Tab-separated table of C-alpha atoms in Angstrom:
chain	number	residue	atom	x	y	z
A	758	MET	CA	-5.848	-2.405	5.561
A	759	SER	CA	-2.978	-0.921	4.445
A	760	ALA	CA	-1.499	0.149	7.622
A	761	ILE	CA	-2.375	-1.778	10.070
A	762	PHE	CA	-2.465	-5.326	8.868
A	763	PRO	CA	1.080	-5.464	7.372
A	764	ILE	CA	2.361	-4.768	11.131
A	765	TYR	CA	0.711	-7.303	11.807
A	766	PHE	CA	1.155	-9.768	9.194
A	767	ALA	CA	5.123	-8.971	9.357
A	768	ALA	CA	5.270	-9.612	13.314
A	769	VAL	CA	2.903	-13.206	12.424
A	770	ALA	CA	5.286	-13.607	9.705
A	771	LYS	CA	8.364	-12.864	11.213
A	772	SER	CA	7.428	-14.835	14.462
A	773	ASN	CA	7.243	-17.870	11.660
A	774	GLY	CA	10.397	-17.099	10.493
A	775	ILE	CA	9.260	-15.422	7.739
A	776	ALA	CA	10.132	-12.456	5.967
A	777	GLY	CA	6.870	-10.427	6.306
A	778	ASP	CA	8.216	-7.116	3.790
A	779	VAL	CA	9.672	-9.471	0.871
A	780	TRP	CA	6.019	-11.949	0.239
A	781	TRP	CA	4.048	-9.220	1.706
A	782	GLY	CA	6.336	-7.834	-1.546
A	783	TYR	CA	6.019	-10.696	-4.417
A	784	ALA	CA	2.278	-11.186	-2.763
A	785	THR	CA	1.100	-7.608	-4.092
A	786	SER	CA	3.230	-8.006	-7.335
A	787	ALA	CA	0.772	-11.455	-8.374
A	788	SER	CA	-1.929	-9.408	-7.248
A	789	SER	CA	-1.463	-6.321	-9.720
A	790	LEU	CA	-0.539	-8.787	-12.370
A	791	ILE	CA	-3.878	-10.797	-12.692
A	792	ILE	CA	-5.760	-7.120	-12.243
A	793	ALA	CA	-3.893	-6.060	-14.824
A	794	LEU	CA	-4.465	-8.196	-17.420
A	795	THR	CA	-8.892	-8.369	-16.985
A	796	ALA	CA	-8.553	-4.702	-16.146
A	797	PRO	CA	-8.664	-4.027	-20.346
A	798	PHE	CA	-11.204	-6.786	-20.622
A	799	LEU	CA	-13.160	-5.615	-18.128
A	800	GLY	CA	-13.181	-2.287	-18.256
A	801	ALA	CA	-14.516	-2.664	-21.945
A	802	LEU	CA	-17.730	-5.083	-21.008
A	803	GLY	CA	-18.011	-1.874	-18.894
A	804	ASP	CA	-18.894	0.606	-21.069
A	805	PHE	CA	-21.711	-1.123	-22.636
A	806	LYS	CA	-25.319	-0.460	-21.714
A	807	GLY	CA	-25.527	-1.889	-17.697
A	808	MET	CA	-22.690	-3.281	-16.853
A	809	LYS	CA	-20.290	-0.587	-14.793
A	810	LYS	CA	-22.771	-1.512	-11.406
A	811	ARG	CA	-22.849	-4.124	-11.378
A	812	LEU	CA	-19.154	-5.090	-12.770
A	813	PHE	CA	-18.503	-2.286	-9.565
A	814	THR	CA	-20.841	-4.647	-7.469
A	815	PHE	CA	-19.511	-8.183	-8.440
A	816	ALA	CA	-15.936	-6.759	-7.318
A	817	LEU	CA	-16.794	-5.213	-4.231
A	818	LEU	CA	-19.086	-8.526	-3.303
A	819	PHE	CA	-15.817	-10.237	-3.804
A	820	GLY	CA	-13.256	-8.276	-2.474
A	821	ALA	CA	-15.343	-8.043	0.913
A	822	PHE	CA	-15.569	-11.724	1.283
A	823	PHE	CA	-11.714	-12.730	1.169
A	824	THR	CA	-10.841	-9.109	2.908
A	825	ALA	CA	-13.524	-11.107	6.034
A	826	PHE	CA	-11.470	-14.135	4.959
A	827	MET	CA	-8.021	-13.028	6.350
A	828	ALA	CA	-9.673	-11.852	9.894
A	829	PHE	CA	-10.491	-16.269	10.563
A	830	THR	CA	-6.966	-17.693	10.114
A	831	ASP	CA	-3.137	-16.963	12.004
A	832	GLN	CA	-0.996	-18.763	8.576
A	833	PRO	CA	1.211	-16.352	7.227
A	834	MET	CA	0.473	-17.871	3.711
A	835	LEU	CA	-3.479	-18.761	4.574
A	836	MET	CA	-3.611	-13.936	5.164
A	837	LEU	CA	-1.433	-13.670	2.012
A	838	PHE	CA	-4.119	-15.016	0.186
A	839	GLY	CA	-6.825	-13.337	1.366
A	840	TYR	CA	-4.904	-10.443	1.200
A	841	SER	CA	-4.231	-10.899	-2.239
A	842	LEU	CA	-7.622	-11.708	-3.351
A	843	SER	CA	-8.930	-9.506	-1.546
A	844	PHE	CA	-6.752	-6.951	-3.332
A	845	ILE	CA	-7.651	-7.539	-6.498
A	846	GLY	CA	-11.846	-6.754	-5.936
A	847	PHE	CA	-10.771	-4.034	-4.551
A	848	GLU	CA	-8.693	-2.548	-7.540
A	849	GLY	CA	-11.582	-4.633	-9.690
A	850	THR	CA	-14.106	-1.795	-8.197
A	851	SER	CA	-11.574	0.950	-7.890
A	852	LEU	CA	-12.230	0.737	-11.830
A	853	PHE	CA	-14.737	1.089	-12.708
A	854	TYR	CA	-15.480	3.864	-10.017
A	855	ASP	CA	-12.503	5.993	-11.372
A	856	SER	CA	-14.147	4.816	-14.701
A	857	PHE	CA	-17.768	7.253	-13.549
A	858	LEU	CA	-15.954	10.481	-13.387
A	859	THR	CA	-16.992	10.875	-16.605
A	860	ASP	CA	-20.291	10.386	-15.643
A	861	VAL	CA	-20.985	12.586	-12.873
A	862	THR	CA	-19.324	16.149	-14.130
A	863	THR	CA	-18.288	17.841	-16.883
A	864	ARG	CA	-14.792	18.498	-18.378
A	865	GLU	CA	-13.634	21.385	-16.960
A	866	ARG	CA	-14.404	20.291	-13.075
A	867	MET	CA	-13.332	16.622	-12.720
A	868	ASN	CA	-9.655	18.379	-11.184
A	869	ARG	CA	-11.407	19.522	-8.238
A	870	VAL	CA	-13.754	16.758	-8.677
A	871	SER	CA	-11.150	14.149	-8.421
A	872	ALA	CA	-8.792	15.728	-5.949
A	873	TYR	CA	-12.572	16.822	-3.572
A	874	GLY	CA	-13.374	12.442	-4.254
A	875	TYR	CA	-9.196	11.662	-2.904
A	876	ALA	CA	-10.136	14.492	-0.098
A	877	MET	CA	-13.389	12.509	1.342
A	878	GLY	CA	-11.750	8.991	0.605
A	879	TYR	CA	-9.400	9.822	2.929
A	880	LEU	CA	-11.364	11.448	5.277
A	881	GLY	CA	-14.110	9.795	5.563
A	882	GLY	CA	-13.096	6.183	4.093
A	883	SER	CA	-10.214	5.733	5.993
A	884	THR	CA	-9.790	8.074	8.692
A	885	ILE	CA	-13.182	7.020	10.401
A	886	PRO	CA	-13.013	3.263	10.660
A	887	PHE	CA	-8.864	3.961	11.222
A	888	LEU	CA	-9.373	5.840	14.879
A	889	ILE	CA	-11.550	3.116	15.747
A	890	SER	CA	-9.028	0.658	14.678
A	891	ILE	CA	-6.250	2.511	16.985
A	892	GLY	CA	-8.416	2.682	19.565
A	893	LEU	CA	-8.559	-0.922	20.363
A	894	ILE	CA	-4.963	-1.684	19.002
A	895	LEU	CA	-3.480	0.916	21.135
A	896	PHE	CA	-6.640	0.828	24.535
A	897	GLY	CA	-8.407	-2.356	23.392
A	898	ARG	CA	-6.683	-4.815	26.731
A	899	PHE	CA	-8.497	-2.491	29.654
A	900	ILE	CA	-11.309	-4.310	27.725
A	901	GLY	CA	-10.284	-7.991	27.235
A	902	VAL	CA	-9.180	-6.923	23.305
A	903	ASN	CA	-5.839	-7.977	22.937
A	904	GLY	CA	-3.759	-6.749	19.705
A	905	THR	CA	-4.066	-9.904	17.566
A	906	LEU	CA	-8.073	-9.533	18.733
A	907	ALA	CA	-8.130	-5.783	17.740
A	908	VAL	CA	-6.777	-6.426	14.506
A	909	LYS	CA	-9.551	-8.700	13.382
A	910	ILE	CA	-11.803	-6.999	14.960
A	911	SER	CA	-10.488	-4.514	12.194
A	912	VAL	CA	-10.430	-6.000	9.193
A	913	VAL	CA	-14.164	-6.838	10.093
A	914	LEU	CA	-14.560	-3.049	10.391
A	915	THR	CA	-12.978	-2.672	6.976
A	916	VAL	CA	-15.002	-4.923	5.523
A	917	LEU	CA	-18.551	-3.974	6.889
A	918	TRP	CA	-17.478	-0.012	5.977
A	919	TRP	CA	-16.712	-0.654	3.287
A	920	LEU	CA	-19.741	-2.743	1.339
A	921	GLY	CA	-22.075	0.857	3.746
A	922	PHE	CA	-20.774	3.319	1.927
A	923	SER	CA	-20.541	2.051	-0.917
A	924	LEU	CA	-24.681	1.853	-1.000
A	925	PRO	CA	-24.862	5.858	-1.296
A	926	LEU	CA	-22.426	4.703	-5.308
A	927	LEU	CA	-24.881	1.750	-5.688
A	928	ARG	CA	-28.132	3.761	-5.210
A	929	ASN	CA	-28.100	6.987	-6.928
A	930	VAL	CA	-24.577	7.005	-8.623
A	931	HIS	CA	-25.885	5.752	-12.539
A	932	GLN	CA	-23.837	5.032	-16.129
A	933	THR	CA	-24.855	7.987	-18.392
A	934	HIS	CA	-22.460	7.373	-21.537
A	935	TYR	CA	-22.162	3.819	-22.438
A	936	ILE	CA	-22.590	2.082	-25.846
A	937	ASN	CA	-26.090	0.283	-26.404
A	938	ILE	CA	-26.143	-3.288	-28.232
A	939	PRO	CA	-27.028	-6.707	-27.402
A	940	LYS	CA	-26.970	-8.494	-24.502
A	941	SER	CA	-25.850	-11.311	-26.975
A	942	LYS	CA	-23.049	-9.776	-28.422
A	943	LEU	CA	-20.887	-7.818	-25.376
A	944	VAL	CA	-17.955	-10.548	-24.926
A	945	GLN	CA	-17.245	-10.083	-29.305
A	946	ASN	CA	-18.090	-6.816	-29.076
A	947	ALA	CA	-15.333	-5.935	-26.730
A	948	PHE	CA	-12.734	-7.658	-28.019
A	949	THR	CA	-13.957	-5.789	-31.337
A	950	ASN	CA	-12.982	-2.720	-29.266
A	951	LEU	CA	-10.479	-3.367	-27.641
A	952	LYS	CA	-8.105	-3.185	-31.020
A	953	HIS	CA	-9.736	-0.065	-31.543
A	954	THR	CA	-8.453	1.208	-28.299
A	955	ILE	CA	-5.494	-0.025	-28.436
A	956	SER	CA	-5.068	2.169	-31.991
A	957	ALA	CA	-6.486	4.982	-30.551
A	958	ILE	CA	-3.947	4.816	-27.630
A	959	ILE	CA	-0.959	4.606	-30.317
A	960	HIS	CA	-1.620	6.580	-32.703
A	961	ASP	CA	-1.985	9.391	-30.251
A	962	ARG	CA	0.738	10.486	-28.558
A	963	LYS	CA	-0.191	13.042	-25.864
A	964	LEU	CA	-2.401	10.108	-24.547
A	965	LEU	CA	0.411	7.565	-24.848
A	966	PHE	CA	3.356	10.030	-23.926
A	967	PHE	CA	1.029	10.535	-21.183
A	968	MET	CA	0.453	7.219	-20.293
A	969	ILE	CA	3.726	6.201	-19.891
A	970	ALA	CA	5.242	8.764	-17.688
A	971	TYR	CA	2.601	7.338	-16.021
A	972	PHE	CA	3.494	3.691	-15.766
A	973	PHE	CA	6.439	4.766	-14.068
A	974	TYR	CA	5.726	7.881	-10.958
A	975	ILE	CA	2.487	5.748	-10.371
A	976	ASP	CA	4.720	2.302	-9.641
A	977	GLY	CA	6.642	4.121	-7.226
A	978	VAL	CA	3.750	5.598	-5.586
A	979	GLY	CA	2.174	2.797	-5.311
A	980	THR	CA	4.852	0.251	-3.703
A	981	VAL	CA	5.171	3.174	-1.221
A	982	ILE	CA	2.043	3.093	-0.413
A	983	SER	CA	2.359	-1.190	0.159
A	984	MET	CA	5.051	-1.538	1.757
A	985	SER	CA	5.890	1.438	4.039
A	986	THR	CA	4.492	0.018	7.403
A	987	SER	CA	5.534	-3.934	6.495
A	988	TYR	CA	9.412	-2.251	6.278
A	989	GLY	CA	9.097	-0.106	9.271
A	990	SER	CA	7.982	-2.907	10.997
A	991	THR	CA	10.923	-4.976	9.963
A	992	LEU	CA	13.249	-2.459	11.581
A	993	GLY	CA	11.527	-2.788	14.076
A	994	LEU	CA	9.781	0.353	14.562
A	995	SER	CA	6.870	0.828	17.072
A	996	SER	CA	3.925	-0.419	15.601
A	997	SER	CA	2.155	1.850	17.648
A	998	LEU	CA	3.602	5.002	15.979
A	999	MET	CA	4.476	3.924	12.868
A	1000	ILE	CA	-0.046	3.389	12.682
A	1001	LEU	CA	-0.586	7.278	14.900
A	1002	ALA	CA	1.713	8.959	12.373
A	1003	LEU	CA	-0.159	7.744	9.077
A	1004	LEU	CA	-3.531	7.983	10.652
A	1005	MET	CA	-1.640	11.765	10.840
A	1006	THR	CA	-0.946	11.122	6.802
A	1007	GLN	CA	-4.370	9.792	5.778
A	1008	LEU	CA	-5.675	13.611	7.549
A	1009	LEU	CA	-3.278	15.740	6.316
A	1010	ALA	CA	-4.091	14.329	3.560
A	1011	VAL	CA	-7.388	15.709	3.436
A	1012	PRO	CA	-6.656	19.795	2.688
A	1013	PHE	CA	-2.986	18.480	0.741
A	1014	SER	CA	-5.726	16.785	-1.731
A	1015	ILE	CA	-8.090	19.129	-2.100
A	1016	LEU	CA	-4.891	22.089	-2.379
A	1017	PHE	CA	-3.234	20.100	-5.143
A	1018	GLY	CA	-6.364	20.481	-7.481
A	1019	ARG	CA	-7.085	23.930	-6.642
A	1020	LEU	CA	-3.287	24.784	-7.162
A	1021	SER	CA	-2.976	23.102	-10.822
A	1022	GLU	CA	-5.724	25.127	-12.131
A	1023	ARG	CA	-2.851	28.551	-11.782
A	1024	TRP	CA	-0.594	26.258	-12.345
A	1025	GLY	CA	-1.229	23.618	-14.816
A	1026	THR	CA	-1.478	19.611	-14.040
A	1027	HIS	CA	2.075	18.709	-15.551
A	1028	ARG	CA	3.720	21.511	-12.764
A	1029	MET	CA	2.048	19.941	-10.074
A	1030	LEU	CA	2.325	16.321	-11.047
A	1031	GLN	CA	5.998	17.118	-12.140
A	1032	GLY	CA	6.314	18.471	-8.502
A	1033	GLY	CA	4.804	15.733	-6.631
A	1034	VAL	CA	6.795	12.749	-8.381
A	1035	LEU	CA	9.863	15.034	-7.298
A	1036	VAL	CA	8.546	15.297	-3.330
A	1037	TYR	CA	8.676	11.404	-3.514
A	1038	MET	CA	12.601	10.833	-4.568
A	1039	LEU	CA	13.184	12.993	-1.341
A	1040	ILE	CA	10.876	10.589	0.061
A	1041	CYS	CA	13.014	7.548	-0.972
A	1042	LEU	CA	15.911	8.707	0.049
A	1043	LEU	CA	15.500	10.105	3.352
A	1044	GLY	CA	13.335	6.148	3.714
A	1045	PHE	CA	16.806	4.421	2.511
A	1046	TYR	CA	18.761	6.213	5.496
A	1047	LEU	CA	16.212	5.654	7.843
A	1048	GLY	CA	16.746	1.817	6.717
A	1049	PHE	CA	20.286	2.678	6.586
A	1050	SER	CA	21.205	4.256	9.508
A	1051	LEU	CA	19.281	1.453	12.050
A	1052	GLU	CA	20.585	-1.415	10.031
A	1053	PRO	CA	23.585	-2.385	11.496
A	1054	HIS	CA	22.818	-1.679	15.123
A	1055	GLN	CA	19.528	-3.642	14.873
A	1056	LYS	CA	21.293	-6.645	12.973
A	1057	ALA	CA	24.486	-6.347	16.105
A	1058	TYR	CA	22.133	-6.008	18.886
A	1059	GLU	CA	20.475	-9.685	17.192
A	1060	ASN	CA	23.339	-10.762	16.283
A	1061	GLY	CA	24.498	-9.978	21.230
A	1062	PHE	CA	21.216	-11.806	21.815
A	1063	THR	CA	21.993	-15.052	19.397
A	1064	GLN	CA	25.468	-15.417	20.233
A	1065	VAL	CA	23.626	-14.681	24.729
A	1066	VAL	CA	21.456	-17.487	23.776
A	1067	ASN	CA	23.986	-20.006	22.059
A	1068	GLN	CA	27.007	-19.532	25.114
A	1069	SER	CA	23.824	-20.546	27.516
A	1070	SER	CA	25.111	-22.682	30.172
A	1071	ALA	CA	21.678	-24.102	29.673
A	1072	GLN	CA	20.637	-27.875	28.506
A	1073	LEU	CA	18.309	-27.482	26.077
A	1074	ASP	CA	17.938	-29.225	22.750
A	1075	GLN	CA	18.664	-27.555	19.062
A	1076	GLN	CA	14.990	-27.295	17.388
A	1077	THR	CA	13.868	-25.612	21.670
A	1078	LEU	CA	16.960	-23.193	21.261
A	1079	ASP	CA	16.241	-21.901	17.364
A	1080	SER	CA	12.198	-21.050	18.230
A	1081	ILE	CA	13.726	-19.408	21.647
A	1082	LYS	CA	16.450	-16.638	18.799
A	1083	LYS	CA	13.580	-16.545	16.047
A	1084	ASN	CA	10.732	-15.489	18.218
A	1085	GLY	CA	13.567	-13.142	20.780
A	1086	ILE	CA	14.538	-11.332	17.966
A	1087	SER	CA	10.746	-10.271	17.351
A	1088	ILE	CA	10.418	-8.899	20.765
A	1089	LEU	CA	13.910	-6.495	21.000
A	1090	SER	CA	12.599	-3.765	19.641
A	1091	ASP	CA	10.001	-3.715	22.500
A	1092	ALA	CA	10.900	-0.923	24.782
A	1093	ASP	CA	10.055	-3.264	27.005
A	1094	ARG	CA	11.795	-6.652	26.259
A	1095	VAL	CA	12.883	-7.758	28.990
A	1096	ASN	CA	8.774	-8.438	30.112
A	1097	ALA	CA	8.228	-9.833	26.870
A	1098	PHE	CA	11.145	-12.171	26.843
A	1099	ASP	CA	9.706	-13.091	30.541
A	1100	GLN	CA	6.631	-14.281	28.874
A	1101	GLN	CA	8.252	-16.093	25.414
A	1102	ILE	CA	9.607	-18.240	28.029
A	1103	ASN	CA	6.686	-18.958	30.961
A	1104	THR	CA	4.637	-19.974	27.476
A	1105	LEU	CA	7.606	-22.440	26.659
A	1106	ALA	CA	8.072	-23.520	29.404
A	1107	ASN	CA	4.105	-24.287	30.559
A	1108	THR	CA	4.312	-27.131	27.690
A	1109	ARG	CA	7.637	-28.577	28.745
A	1110	GLY	CA	8.471	-30.872	32.060
A	1111	LYS	CA	10.117	-29.979	35.359
A	1112	THR	CA	13.697	-30.478	34.260
A	1113	GLU	CA	13.796	-28.364	30.929
A	1114	LYS	CA	11.436	-25.786	33.068
A	1115	ALA	CA	14.856	-25.187	34.725
A	1116	GLU	CA	17.106	-25.444	32.235
A	1117	LEU	CA	14.855	-22.140	30.763
A	1118	GLU	CA	14.741	-21.172	33.770
A	1119	GLN	CA	18.640	-20.597	33.767
A	1120	LEU	CA	18.486	-19.540	30.032
A	1121	ARG	CA	15.899	-16.391	30.888
A	1122	VAL	CA	18.436	-15.404	33.531
A	1123	ASN	CA	21.450	-15.383	30.829
A	1124	VAL	CA	19.049	-13.156	28.191
A	1125	ASP	CA	17.650	-10.862	30.594
A	1126	ALA	CA	20.765	-9.891	31.987
A	1127	PHE	CA	21.659	-9.261	28.364
A	1128	LEU	CA	17.868	-7.478	27.615
A	1129	SER	CA	18.678	-5.507	31.206
A	1130	ASP	CA	21.533	-3.911	29.589
A	1131	GLN	CA	21.542	-0.443	29.107
A	1132	THR	CA	25.059	0.076	27.546
A	1133	ARG	CA	24.281	-2.408	25.349
A	1134	ALA	CA	20.678	-1.433	23.579
A	1135	GLN	CA	22.035	1.935	24.047
A	1136	ASP	CA	23.174	2.419	20.283
A	1137	TYR	CA	20.123	0.305	18.207
A	1138	THR	CA	17.758	2.237	21.406
A	1139	ASP	CA	19.198	5.606	19.683
A	1140	ALA	CA	18.433	4.502	16.267
A	1141	ILE	CA	15.410	3.841	16.056
A	1142	ARG	CA	14.457	7.125	18.153
A	1143	PHE	CA	15.655	8.860	15.466
A	1144	SER	CA	14.115	6.654	11.702
A	1145	THR	CA	11.041	6.876	14.090
A	1146	VAL	CA	11.472	10.496	14.263
A	1147	LEU	CA	12.214	10.179	10.071
A	1148	PHE	CA	9.340	7.870	9.425
A	1149	TRP	CA	6.994	11.113	10.648
A	1150	ILE	CA	8.547	13.174	8.562
A	1151	LEU	CA	8.441	11.272	6.062
A	1152	ALA	CA	4.202	10.927	6.849
A	1153	VAL	CA	4.420	14.760	6.245
A	1154	LEU	CA	5.808	14.815	3.365
A	1155	VAL	CA	3.823	11.484	1.969
A	1156	SER	CA	0.779	13.394	2.858
A	1157	THR	CA	1.818	16.052	0.790
A	1158	CYS	CA	1.455	14.539	-2.279
A	1159	GLN	CA	-0.049	11.176	-2.318
A	1160	GLY	CA	-3.942	11.910	-2.999
A	1161	GLY	CA	-2.615	14.651	-5.245
A	1162	ILE	CA	-1.034	13.741	-7.680
A	1163	GLN	CA	-3.398	10.134	-7.681
A	1164	ALA	CA	-6.827	12.793	-8.260
A	1165	LEU	CA	-5.163	15.437	-11.062
A	1166	SER	CA	-3.691	11.947	-13.080
A	1167	ARG	CA	-7.135	10.307	-13.071
A	1168	ALA	CA	-9.003	13.798	-13.943
A	1169	PHE	CA	-5.707	14.807	-16.528
A	1170	PHE	CA	-6.906	11.687	-17.819
A	1171	ALA	CA	-11.007	12.088	-17.895
A	1172	LYS	CA	-9.987	14.488	-19.659
A	1173	MET	CA	-8.376	12.939	-22.994
A	1174	ILE	CA	-11.050	10.226	-23.648
A	1175	PRO	CA	-14.392	10.236	-25.310
A	1176	ALA	CA	-17.264	9.480	-22.177
A	1177	ASN	CA	-19.049	6.551	-23.947
A	1178	ARG	CA	-15.776	4.779	-23.922
A	1179	SER	CA	-14.563	6.191	-19.806
A	1180	ASN	CA	-14.506	2.178	-18.895
A	1181	GLU	CA	-12.569	0.728	-21.921
A	1182	PHE	CA	-9.742	3.742	-21.366
A	1183	PHE	CA	-9.803	3.464	-17.606
A	1184	GLY	CA	-8.870	-0.137	-18.270
A	1185	PHE	CA	-5.965	0.728	-20.183
A	1186	TYR	CA	-5.379	3.078	-17.095
A	1187	ASP	CA	-5.481	0.521	-14.680
A	1188	ILE	CA	-3.463	-1.144	-16.633
A	1189	PHE	CA	-0.322	0.662	-17.157
A	1190	GLY	CA	-1.076	0.599	-12.920
A	1191	LYS	CA	-1.094	-2.331	-12.139
A	1192	PHE	CA	1.369	-3.544	-14.308
A	1193	ALA	CA	4.343	-0.616	-12.687
A	1194	ALA	CA	1.957	-2.079	-8.958
A	1195	VAL	CA	3.810	-5.828	-10.392
A	1196	ILE	CA	7.724	-3.596	-11.322
A	1197	GLY	CA	7.786	-2.062	-7.757
A	1198	PRO	CA	6.808	-4.239	-4.559
A	1199	ALA	CA	9.201	-6.892	-6.966
A	1200	LEU	CA	11.826	-4.876	-6.926
A	1201	TYR	CA	12.028	-3.780	-3.734
A	1202	ALA	CA	11.229	-7.375	-2.500
A	1203	PHE	CA	14.656	-8.537	-5.400
A	1204	SER	CA	16.651	-5.461	-4.150
A	1205	ALA	CA	16.258	-6.445	-0.181
A	1206	ALA	CA	16.608	-10.190	-0.355
A	1207	ALA	CA	19.337	-9.735	-3.065
A	1208	THR	CA	21.607	-7.526	-0.475
A	1209	GLY	CA	19.737	-8.968	2.785
A	1210	ARG	CA	18.622	-4.315	3.491
A	1211	SER	CA	15.734	-3.780	3.250
A	1212	SER	CA	16.465	-0.267	2.818
A	1213	PHE	CA	17.823	-1.051	-0.184
A	1214	GLY	CA	14.819	-1.710	-1.345
A	1215	ILE	CA	13.226	1.755	-1.238
A	1216	LEU	CA	16.938	3.151	-2.508
A	1217	SER	CA	15.392	0.669	-5.972
A	1218	LEU	CA	12.445	3.496	-5.939
A	1219	LEU	CA	14.198	6.088	-6.370
A	1220	LEU	CA	15.372	4.744	-10.093
A	1221	ILE	CA	11.310	3.982	-11.007
A	1222	PHE	CA	10.577	7.640	-9.999
A	1223	ALA	CA	12.949	9.785	-12.143
A	1224	ILE	CA	12.181	7.206	-14.819
A	1225	GLY	CA	8.325	8.556	-13.839
A	1226	PHE	CA	10.008	12.037	-14.354
A	1227	VAL	CA	11.980	12.374	-16.817
A	1228	SER	CA	9.277	10.532	-18.899
A	1229	LEU	CA	6.828	12.952	-17.247
A	1230	THR	CA	8.916	16.675	-18.384
A	1231	LEU	CA	9.316	14.999	-22.129
A	1232	SER	CA	5.415	13.923	-21.696
A	1233	LYS	CA	5.188	18.053	-21.286
A	1234	VAL	CA	6.989	18.744	-24.393
A	1235	HIS	CA	5.133	16.498	-26.892
A	1236	PHE	CA	1.935	18.204	-25.684
A	1237	GLN	CA	3.047	21.011	-26.034
A	1238	SER	CA	3.465	20.643	-29.748
A	1239	GLN	CA	0.846	19.901	-31.147
A	1240	PRO	CA	-2.498	22.516	-30.207
A	1241	SER	CA	-5.324	21.069	-28.041
A	1242	THR	CA	-7.328	22.179	-25.038
A	1243	GLU	CA	-5.717	20.699	-22.697
A	1244	VAL	CA	-2.480	22.271	-23.752
A	1245	GLU	CA	-4.235	25.660	-21.736
A	1246	GLU	CA	-3.394	23.418	-18.545
A	1247	LEU	CA	0.123	22.763	-18.441
């Protein structure tokens, strides 16, 4: 979903005159805010006997329903609505899934088990359905499945895959650590325990400093995950090549997640987390350059196209010309942009009378001459090729750290909390992560909207990673200043 659907949404949004990456960022922020506000209370409820799996199941069904909803609408705002609620459901399942870590393994094995969990998630939960979806998108036309239908089938496949591979957890994983109280006192005790947990976090400086650091660096990680394809699509990069690059990211993330976990046993969790944050800072810089070097050529070619449409001798009303410009801009990065534009004109001509058809044909001739001029398109074409190569390099860099930094953060946190209150503490862990996810996409969207350039949206994330790195470094100093079992792992 995070790889394919944002590309599709950006294309639909662009054809409707909407800045897809900006609205996607706002929707992600709003959804993250809702789950962040509810996570501590849900976490507290989940710590009571028998509640963790029930809440996991509810979040699973809620998220699956609204994911399926996304496949049955072509309106961009309804897509965002479905995405927002499906995102809430997914993050809800993640909260309870993460807290099961204390139920399924020992403290000594948490780093490795957490790393293997992420690795298997990339392999089975992402790569296999991802391959099927890519096959449909790239080759579906040979069996009568167009691009739009391929995306919708992929969404349905995601729902079925999500539900199907949740069954092993529902059947075999059980809550072994819990608080046992009468059901009539669940809500009252949940609020009481929330107060105790807040106090415990504030007074445990080791835990507090780590969570502050986590708040910042996981923000950037989540934003890179959620905004990468939307960013590339806005810049006009090939959807197929971006999807293949992200498939490579999923495949490489499997061994790198495991490697991250093993290296932490030798070099320490803090050092590995710091290294991961530094890699992400490099990713932000390269991502900024990717867009910054492409955007002037993209803008110049779009202006040239608009000028040709405006200066054409075709006698068409302003509404039709505006529609042609809006739809035409969306195909300028296509390799066969002439054929793509001709298809748009033919579709429009089928709804018009004889006189307007003649005028549209005149416009088509004028625009085709512009689109066929390789000299005028050369700078833009070269910039797209360079940025595509850079996108693949960034995909490799992301794969080296994405799973590892998430897995080690989860395991490191789980070691510092009481097992019978893991869900409650993970609720606060989740709220730190989700409030960070509110900031990242919103900062990206605001920076891109304010400057008119998506590249500055990516650059703004560098600030978040830098704060996260400094906070993580300060938390390491605080760990070393207080004797504890965790210090041995630094």
